[in-house]
mmCIF file of C-alpha atoms and ligand atoms in Angstrom:
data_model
loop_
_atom_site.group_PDB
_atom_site.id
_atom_site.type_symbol
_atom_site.label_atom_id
_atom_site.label_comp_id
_atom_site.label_asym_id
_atom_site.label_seq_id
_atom_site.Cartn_x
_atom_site.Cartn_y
_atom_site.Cartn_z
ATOM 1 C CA UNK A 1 -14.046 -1.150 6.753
ATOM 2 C CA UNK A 2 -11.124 -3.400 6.786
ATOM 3 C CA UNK A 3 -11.188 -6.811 8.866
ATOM 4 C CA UNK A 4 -8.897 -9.481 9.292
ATOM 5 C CA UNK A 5 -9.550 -12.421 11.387
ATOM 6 C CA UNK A 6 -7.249 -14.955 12.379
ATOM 7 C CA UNK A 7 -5.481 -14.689 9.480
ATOM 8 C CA UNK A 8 -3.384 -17.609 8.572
ATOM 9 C CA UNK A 9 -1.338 -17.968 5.300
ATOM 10 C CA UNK A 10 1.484 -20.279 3.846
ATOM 11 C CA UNK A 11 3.806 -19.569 0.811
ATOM 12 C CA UNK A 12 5.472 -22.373 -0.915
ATOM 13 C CA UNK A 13 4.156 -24.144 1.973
ATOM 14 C CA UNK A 14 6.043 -22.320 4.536
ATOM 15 C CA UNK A 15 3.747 -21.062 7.122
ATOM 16 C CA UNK A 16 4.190 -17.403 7.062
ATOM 17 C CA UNK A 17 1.184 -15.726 8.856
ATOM 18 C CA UNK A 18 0.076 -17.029 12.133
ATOM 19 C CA UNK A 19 -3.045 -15.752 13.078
ATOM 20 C CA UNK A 20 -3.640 -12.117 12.226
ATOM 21 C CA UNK A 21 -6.312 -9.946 13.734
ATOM 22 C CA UNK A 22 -6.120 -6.462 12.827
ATOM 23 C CA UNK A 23 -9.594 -3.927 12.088
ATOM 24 C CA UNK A 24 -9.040 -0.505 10.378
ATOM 25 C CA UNK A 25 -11.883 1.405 10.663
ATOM 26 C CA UNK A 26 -13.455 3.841 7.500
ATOM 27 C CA UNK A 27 -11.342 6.805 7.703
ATOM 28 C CA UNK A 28 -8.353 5.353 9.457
ATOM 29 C CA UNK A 29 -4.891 4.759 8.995
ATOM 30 C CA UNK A 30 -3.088 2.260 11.025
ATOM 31 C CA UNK A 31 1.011 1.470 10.427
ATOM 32 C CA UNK A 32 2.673 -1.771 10.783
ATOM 33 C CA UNK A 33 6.442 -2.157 12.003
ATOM 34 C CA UNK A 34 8.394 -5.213 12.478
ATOM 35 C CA UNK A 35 11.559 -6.527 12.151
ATOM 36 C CA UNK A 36 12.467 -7.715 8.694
ATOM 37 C CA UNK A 37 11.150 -11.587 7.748
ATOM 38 C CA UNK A 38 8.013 -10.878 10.102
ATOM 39 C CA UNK A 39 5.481 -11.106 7.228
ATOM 40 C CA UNK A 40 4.293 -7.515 6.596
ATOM 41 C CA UNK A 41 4.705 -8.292 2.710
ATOM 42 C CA UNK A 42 3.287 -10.753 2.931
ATOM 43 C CA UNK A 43 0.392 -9.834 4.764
ATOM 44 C CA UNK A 44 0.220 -6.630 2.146
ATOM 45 C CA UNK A 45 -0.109 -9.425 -0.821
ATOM 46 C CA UNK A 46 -2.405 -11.809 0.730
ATOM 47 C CA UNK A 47 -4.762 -8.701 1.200
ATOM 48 C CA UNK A 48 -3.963 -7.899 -2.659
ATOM 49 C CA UNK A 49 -4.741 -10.962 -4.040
ATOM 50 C CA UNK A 50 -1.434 -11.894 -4.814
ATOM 51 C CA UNK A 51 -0.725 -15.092 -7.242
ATOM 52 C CA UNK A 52 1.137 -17.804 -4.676
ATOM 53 C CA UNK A 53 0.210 -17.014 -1.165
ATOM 54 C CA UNK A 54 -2.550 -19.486 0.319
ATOM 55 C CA UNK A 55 -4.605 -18.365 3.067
ATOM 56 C CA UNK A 56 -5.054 -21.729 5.724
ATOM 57 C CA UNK A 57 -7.502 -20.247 8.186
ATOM 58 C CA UNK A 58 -8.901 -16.872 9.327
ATOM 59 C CA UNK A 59 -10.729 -14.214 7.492
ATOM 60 C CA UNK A 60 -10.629 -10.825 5.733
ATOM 61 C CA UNK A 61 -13.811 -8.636 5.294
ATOM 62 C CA UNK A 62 -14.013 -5.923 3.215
ATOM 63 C CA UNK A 63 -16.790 -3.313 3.879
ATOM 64 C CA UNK A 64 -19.558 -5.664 3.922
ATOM 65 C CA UNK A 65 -17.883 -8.292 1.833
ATOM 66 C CA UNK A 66 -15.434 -11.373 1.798
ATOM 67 C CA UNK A 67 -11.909 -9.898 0.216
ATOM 68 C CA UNK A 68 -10.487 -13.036 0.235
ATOM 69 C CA UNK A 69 -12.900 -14.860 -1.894
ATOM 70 C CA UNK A 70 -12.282 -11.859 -4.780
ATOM 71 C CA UNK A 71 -10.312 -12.294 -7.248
ATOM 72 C CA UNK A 72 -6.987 -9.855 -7.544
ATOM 73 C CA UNK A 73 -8.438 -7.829 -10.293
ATOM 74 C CA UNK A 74 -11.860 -7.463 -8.860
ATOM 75 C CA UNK A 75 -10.308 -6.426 -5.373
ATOM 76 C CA UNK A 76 -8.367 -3.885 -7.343
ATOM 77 C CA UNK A 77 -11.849 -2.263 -8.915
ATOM 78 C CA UNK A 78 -13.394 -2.483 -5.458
ATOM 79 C CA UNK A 79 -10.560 -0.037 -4.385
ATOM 80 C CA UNK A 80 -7.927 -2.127 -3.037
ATOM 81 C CA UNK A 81 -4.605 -0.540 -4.071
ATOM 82 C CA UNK A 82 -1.216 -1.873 -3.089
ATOM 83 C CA UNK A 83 2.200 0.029 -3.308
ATOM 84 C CA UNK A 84 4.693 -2.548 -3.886
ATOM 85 C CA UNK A 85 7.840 -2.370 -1.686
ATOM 86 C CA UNK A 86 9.759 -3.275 -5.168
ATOM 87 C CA UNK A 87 7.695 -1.897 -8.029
ATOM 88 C CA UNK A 88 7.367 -4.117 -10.839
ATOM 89 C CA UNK A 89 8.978 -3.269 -14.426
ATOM 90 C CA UNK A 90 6.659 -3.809 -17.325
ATOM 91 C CA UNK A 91 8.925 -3.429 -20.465
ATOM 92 C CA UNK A 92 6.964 -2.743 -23.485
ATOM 93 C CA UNK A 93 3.583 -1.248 -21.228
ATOM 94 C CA UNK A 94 3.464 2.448 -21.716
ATOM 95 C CA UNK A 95 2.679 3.867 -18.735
ATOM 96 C CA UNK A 96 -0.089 6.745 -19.671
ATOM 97 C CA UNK A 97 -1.837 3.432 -21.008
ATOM 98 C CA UNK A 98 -1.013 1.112 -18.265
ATOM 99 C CA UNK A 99 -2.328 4.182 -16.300
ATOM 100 C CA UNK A 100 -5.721 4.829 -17.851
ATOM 101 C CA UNK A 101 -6.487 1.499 -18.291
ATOM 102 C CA UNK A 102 -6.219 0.922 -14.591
ATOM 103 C CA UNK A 103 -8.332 4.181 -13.356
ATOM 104 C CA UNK A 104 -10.837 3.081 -15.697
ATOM 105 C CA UNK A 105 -11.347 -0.485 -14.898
ATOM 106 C CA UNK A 106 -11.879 1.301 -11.306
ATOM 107 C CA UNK A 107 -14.276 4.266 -12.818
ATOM 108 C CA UNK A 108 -16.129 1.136 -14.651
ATOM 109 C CA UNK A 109 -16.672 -0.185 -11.503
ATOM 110 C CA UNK A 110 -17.781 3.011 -9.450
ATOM 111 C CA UNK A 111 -20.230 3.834 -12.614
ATOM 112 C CA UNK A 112 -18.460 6.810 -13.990
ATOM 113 C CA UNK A 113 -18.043 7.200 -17.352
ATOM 114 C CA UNK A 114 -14.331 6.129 -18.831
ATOM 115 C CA UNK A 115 -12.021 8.852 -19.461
ATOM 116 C CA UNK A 116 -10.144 9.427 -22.768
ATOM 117 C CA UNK A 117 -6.704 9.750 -23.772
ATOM 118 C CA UNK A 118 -6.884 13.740 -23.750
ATOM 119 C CA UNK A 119 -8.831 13.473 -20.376
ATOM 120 C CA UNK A 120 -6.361 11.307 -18.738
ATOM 121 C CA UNK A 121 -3.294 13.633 -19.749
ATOM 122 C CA UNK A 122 -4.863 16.455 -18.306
ATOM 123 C CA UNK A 123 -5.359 14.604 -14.787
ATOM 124 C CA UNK A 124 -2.073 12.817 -14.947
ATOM 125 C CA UNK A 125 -0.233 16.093 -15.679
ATOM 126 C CA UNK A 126 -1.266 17.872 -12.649
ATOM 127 C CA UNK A 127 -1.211 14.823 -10.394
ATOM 128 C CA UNK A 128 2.997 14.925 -11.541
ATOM 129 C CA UNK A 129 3.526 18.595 -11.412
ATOM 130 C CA UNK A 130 2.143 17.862 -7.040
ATOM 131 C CA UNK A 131 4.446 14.896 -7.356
ATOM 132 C CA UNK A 132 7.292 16.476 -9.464
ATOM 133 C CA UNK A 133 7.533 13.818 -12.266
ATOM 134 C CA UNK A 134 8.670 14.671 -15.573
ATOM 135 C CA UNK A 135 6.293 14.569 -18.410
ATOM 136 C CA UNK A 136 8.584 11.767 -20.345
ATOM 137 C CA UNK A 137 8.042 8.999 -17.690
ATOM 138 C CA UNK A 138 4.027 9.067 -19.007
ATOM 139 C CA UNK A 139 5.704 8.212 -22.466
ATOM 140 C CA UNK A 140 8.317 5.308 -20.578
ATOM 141 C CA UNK A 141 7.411 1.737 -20.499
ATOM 142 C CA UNK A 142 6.004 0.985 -16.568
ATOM 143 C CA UNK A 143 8.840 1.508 -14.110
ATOM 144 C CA UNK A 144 11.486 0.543 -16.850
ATOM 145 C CA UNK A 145 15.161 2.369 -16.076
ATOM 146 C CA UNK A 146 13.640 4.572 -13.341
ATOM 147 C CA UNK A 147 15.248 5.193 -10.299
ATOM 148 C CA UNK A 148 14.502 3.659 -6.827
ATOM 149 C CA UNK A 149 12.671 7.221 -6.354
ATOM 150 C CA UNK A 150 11.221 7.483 -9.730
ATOM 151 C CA UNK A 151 9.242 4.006 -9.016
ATOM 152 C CA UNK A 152 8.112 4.791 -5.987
ATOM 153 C CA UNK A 153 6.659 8.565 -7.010
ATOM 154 C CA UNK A 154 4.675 6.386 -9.502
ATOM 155 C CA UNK A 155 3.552 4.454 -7.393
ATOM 156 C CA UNK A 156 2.042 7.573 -5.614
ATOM 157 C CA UNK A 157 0.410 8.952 -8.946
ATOM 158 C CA UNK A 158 -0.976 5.791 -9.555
ATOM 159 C CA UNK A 159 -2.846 5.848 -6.064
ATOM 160 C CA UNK A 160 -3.524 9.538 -6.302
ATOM 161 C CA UNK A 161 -5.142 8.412 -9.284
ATOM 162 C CA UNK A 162 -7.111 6.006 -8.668
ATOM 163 C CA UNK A 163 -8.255 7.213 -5.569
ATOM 164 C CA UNK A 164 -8.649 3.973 -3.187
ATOM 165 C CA UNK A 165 -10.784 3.068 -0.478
ATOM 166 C CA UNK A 166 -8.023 1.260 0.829
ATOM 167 C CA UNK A 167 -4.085 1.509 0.558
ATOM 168 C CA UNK A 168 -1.834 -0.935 1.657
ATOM 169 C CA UNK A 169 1.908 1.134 1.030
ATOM 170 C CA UNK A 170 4.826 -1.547 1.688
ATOM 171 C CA UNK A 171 8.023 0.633 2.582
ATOM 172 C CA UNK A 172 7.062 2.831 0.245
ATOM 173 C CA UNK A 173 9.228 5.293 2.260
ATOM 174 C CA UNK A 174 12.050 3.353 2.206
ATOM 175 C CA UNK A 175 15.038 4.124 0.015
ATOM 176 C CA UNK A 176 13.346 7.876 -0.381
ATOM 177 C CA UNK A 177 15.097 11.285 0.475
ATOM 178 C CA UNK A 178 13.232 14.134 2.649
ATOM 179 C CA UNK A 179 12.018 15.595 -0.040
ATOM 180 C CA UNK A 180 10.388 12.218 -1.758
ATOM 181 C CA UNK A 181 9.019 11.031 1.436
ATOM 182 C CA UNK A 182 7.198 14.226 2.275
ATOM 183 C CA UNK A 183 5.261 13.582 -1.149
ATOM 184 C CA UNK A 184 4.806 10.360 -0.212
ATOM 185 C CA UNK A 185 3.234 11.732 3.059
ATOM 186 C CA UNK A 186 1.383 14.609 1.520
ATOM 187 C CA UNK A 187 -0.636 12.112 -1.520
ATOM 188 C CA UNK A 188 -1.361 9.778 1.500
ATOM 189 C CA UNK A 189 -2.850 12.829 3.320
ATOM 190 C CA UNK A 190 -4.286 14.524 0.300
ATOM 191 C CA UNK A 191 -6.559 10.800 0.092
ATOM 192 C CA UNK A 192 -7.819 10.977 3.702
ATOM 193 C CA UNK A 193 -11.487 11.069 4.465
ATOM 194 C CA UNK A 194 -14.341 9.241 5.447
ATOM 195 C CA UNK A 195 -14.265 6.673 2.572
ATOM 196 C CA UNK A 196 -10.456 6.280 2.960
ATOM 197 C CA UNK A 197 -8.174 3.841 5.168
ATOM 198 C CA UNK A 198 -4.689 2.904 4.408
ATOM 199 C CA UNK A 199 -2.193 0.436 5.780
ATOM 200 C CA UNK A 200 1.244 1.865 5.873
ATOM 201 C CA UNK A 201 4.011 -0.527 6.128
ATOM 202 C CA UNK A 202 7.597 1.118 7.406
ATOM 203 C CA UNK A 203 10.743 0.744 9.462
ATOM 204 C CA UNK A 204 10.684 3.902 10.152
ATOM 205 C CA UNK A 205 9.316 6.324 12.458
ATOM 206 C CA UNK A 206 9.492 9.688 10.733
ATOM 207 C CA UNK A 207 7.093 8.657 7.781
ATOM 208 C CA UNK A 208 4.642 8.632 10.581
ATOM 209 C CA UNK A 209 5.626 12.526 11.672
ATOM 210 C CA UNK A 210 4.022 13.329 8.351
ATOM 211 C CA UNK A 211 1.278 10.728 7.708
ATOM 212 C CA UNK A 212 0.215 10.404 11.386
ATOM 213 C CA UNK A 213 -1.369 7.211 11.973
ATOM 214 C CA UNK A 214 -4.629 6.277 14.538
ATOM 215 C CA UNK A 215 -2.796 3.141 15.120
ATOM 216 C CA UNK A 216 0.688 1.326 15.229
ATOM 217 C CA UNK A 217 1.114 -2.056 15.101
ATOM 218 C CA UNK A 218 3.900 -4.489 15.999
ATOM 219 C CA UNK A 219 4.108 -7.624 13.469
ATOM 220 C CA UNK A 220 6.447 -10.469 14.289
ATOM 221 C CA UNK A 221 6.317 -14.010 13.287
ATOM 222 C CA UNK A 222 3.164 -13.411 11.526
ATOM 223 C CA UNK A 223 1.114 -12.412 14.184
ATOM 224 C CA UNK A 224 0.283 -8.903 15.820
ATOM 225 C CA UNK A 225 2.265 -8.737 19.033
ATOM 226 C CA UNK A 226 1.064 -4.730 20.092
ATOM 227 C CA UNK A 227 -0.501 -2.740 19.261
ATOM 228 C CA UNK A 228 -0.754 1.271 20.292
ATOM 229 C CA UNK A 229 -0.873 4.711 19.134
ATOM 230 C CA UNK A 230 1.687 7.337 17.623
ATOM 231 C CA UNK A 231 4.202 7.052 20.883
ATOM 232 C CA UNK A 232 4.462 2.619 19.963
ATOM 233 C CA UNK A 233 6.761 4.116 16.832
ATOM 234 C CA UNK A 234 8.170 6.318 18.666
ATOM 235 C CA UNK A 235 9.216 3.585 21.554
ATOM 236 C CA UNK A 236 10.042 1.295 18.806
ATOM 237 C CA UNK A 237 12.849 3.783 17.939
ATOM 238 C CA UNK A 238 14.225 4.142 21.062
ATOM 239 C CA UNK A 239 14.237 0.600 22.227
ATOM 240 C CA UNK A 240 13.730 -1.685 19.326
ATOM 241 C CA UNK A 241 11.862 -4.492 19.058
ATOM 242 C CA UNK A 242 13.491 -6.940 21.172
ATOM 243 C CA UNK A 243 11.766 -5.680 24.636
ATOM 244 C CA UNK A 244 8.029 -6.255 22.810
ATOM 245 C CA UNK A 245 9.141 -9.460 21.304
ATOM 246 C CA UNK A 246 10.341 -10.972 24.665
ATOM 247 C CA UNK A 247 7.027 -9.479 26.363
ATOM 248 C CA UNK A 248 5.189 -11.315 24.001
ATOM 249 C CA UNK A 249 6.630 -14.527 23.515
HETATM 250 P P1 LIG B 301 8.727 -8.646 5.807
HETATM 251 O O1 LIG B 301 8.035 -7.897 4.720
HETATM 252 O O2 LIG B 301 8.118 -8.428 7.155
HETATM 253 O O3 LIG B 301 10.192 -8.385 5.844
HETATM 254 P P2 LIG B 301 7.984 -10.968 4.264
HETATM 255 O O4 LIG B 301 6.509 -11.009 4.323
HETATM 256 O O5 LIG B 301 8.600 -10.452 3.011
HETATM 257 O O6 LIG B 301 8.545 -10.196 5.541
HETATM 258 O O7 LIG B 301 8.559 -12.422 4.510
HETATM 259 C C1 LIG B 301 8.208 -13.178 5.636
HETATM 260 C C2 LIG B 301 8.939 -14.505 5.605
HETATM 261 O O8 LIG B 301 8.460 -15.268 4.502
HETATM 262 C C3 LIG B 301 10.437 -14.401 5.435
HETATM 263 O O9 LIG B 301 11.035 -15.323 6.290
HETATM 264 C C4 LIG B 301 10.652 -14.774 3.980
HETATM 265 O O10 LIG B 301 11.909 -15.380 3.768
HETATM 266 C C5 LIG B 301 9.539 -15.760 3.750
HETATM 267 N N1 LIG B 301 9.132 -15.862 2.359
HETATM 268 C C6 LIG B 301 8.676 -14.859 1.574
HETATM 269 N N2 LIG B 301 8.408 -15.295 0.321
HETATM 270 C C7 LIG B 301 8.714 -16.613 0.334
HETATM 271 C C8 LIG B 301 8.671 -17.654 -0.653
HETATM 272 N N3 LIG B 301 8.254 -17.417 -1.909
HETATM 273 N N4 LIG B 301 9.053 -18.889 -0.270
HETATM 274 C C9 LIG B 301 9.448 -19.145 0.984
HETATM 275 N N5 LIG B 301 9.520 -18.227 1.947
HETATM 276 C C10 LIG B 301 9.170 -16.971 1.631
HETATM 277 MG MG1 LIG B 302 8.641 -6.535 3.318
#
């Protein structure tokens, strides 16, 4: 479903990804560790589309088609669907409409019918009750004055709504208490299937006791230095980083 080739990108002109090769199958979800500065945003945002970062060699294929020479929005429609590890603000966007409008640029796309204001409460409502979100943050301007938490539980409704084929989720786990994580875990989970793969970014092992991964993979200095299953995090706990990086270098 998901692969990258070589992948070599630059922002501001400072080379940041050094040759990337990572496949995710349909149906798969693969984690990525690293230390910090070792260009898992980045690689999350050149996947996305994101305004700034310049891809110098390699490739990324998408199903059956080039991702990289889609623009942001029409990656979005075609089911790519990025948790930001800082959630962006967007004072005076309501977020019901900042919502709706999204999941039905997506349903546009899949060739479902669009959904209406009355519709999109209904599914939004239930989708918070799983996610326990307060009504009032529909009626809230995107992300504006909600907690570290808050964001990142919208970030999950927005992916539980618009039901990806693939999610990139950068730290989305970080910052969160037990209780936030496992609904972190359990929307990831509630997604999987054949037509589903996700790319989980985290520091941290225990996210991937709940969303258990069929891959882990070691980024540093923007290339893929190991890769492994489950027991990789699980080493990387124990031992760190340093042992891999020296074994690699
Ligand atoms: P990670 O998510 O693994 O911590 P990032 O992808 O955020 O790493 O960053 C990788 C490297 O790219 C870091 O050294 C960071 O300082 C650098 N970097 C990120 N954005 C920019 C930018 N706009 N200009 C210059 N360097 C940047
Ligand atoms: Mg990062």
């Amino acid at each position: 479903m998901l692969k990258i080739e070589n992948l070599h990108a630059t922002v501001d002109g400072k080379q940041i990804l050094n040759g990337v090769n990572l496949t995710i199958p349909a149906g798969e979800v693969h984690a990525i560790m690293g230390p910090n500065g070792s260009g898992k945003s980045t690689l999350s945002y050149v996947l996305a589309g994101r305004d700034g970062y310049e891809v110098t060699e390699g490739s990324v294929t998408f199903g059956d088609v080039d991702l990289l020479a889609m623009e942001p929005e029409e990656r979005a429609v075609a089911g790519v669907f990025l948790a930001f590890q800082a959630p962006v603000e967007l004072p005076g966007v309501g977020n019901a409409n900042f919502l709706r409008t999204a999941l039905n640029a997506v349903r546009r796309a899949k060739g479902e019918g669009e959904i209406d204001a009355m519709q999109f409460l209904k599914l939004a409502r239930a989708r918070m009750k799983v996610l326990n979100m307060s009504d009032d943050m529909l009626k809230r301007p995107v992300n504006v004055g909600f907690s570290g938490g808050e964001k990142k539980r919208n970030e999950m409704l927005q992916m539980a709504l618009l039901s990806p084929r693939l999610a990139l989720l950068d730290e989305t786990d970080s910052g969160l208490d037990i209780d936030a994580l496992k609904l972190v875990s359990d929307t990831v989970n509630s997604l999987r299937g054949p037509d589903f793969s996700a790319l989980v970014i985290t520091h941290y092992q225990r996210l991937l006791n709940h969303i258990v991964p069929d891959a882990v993979h070691v980024l540093s200095g923007g290339r893929i230095i190991k890769s492994g299953g489950p027991e990789l995090a699980q080493e990387l706990e124990k031992s760190g980083y340093g042992a891999i990086q020296a074994a690699a270098a």
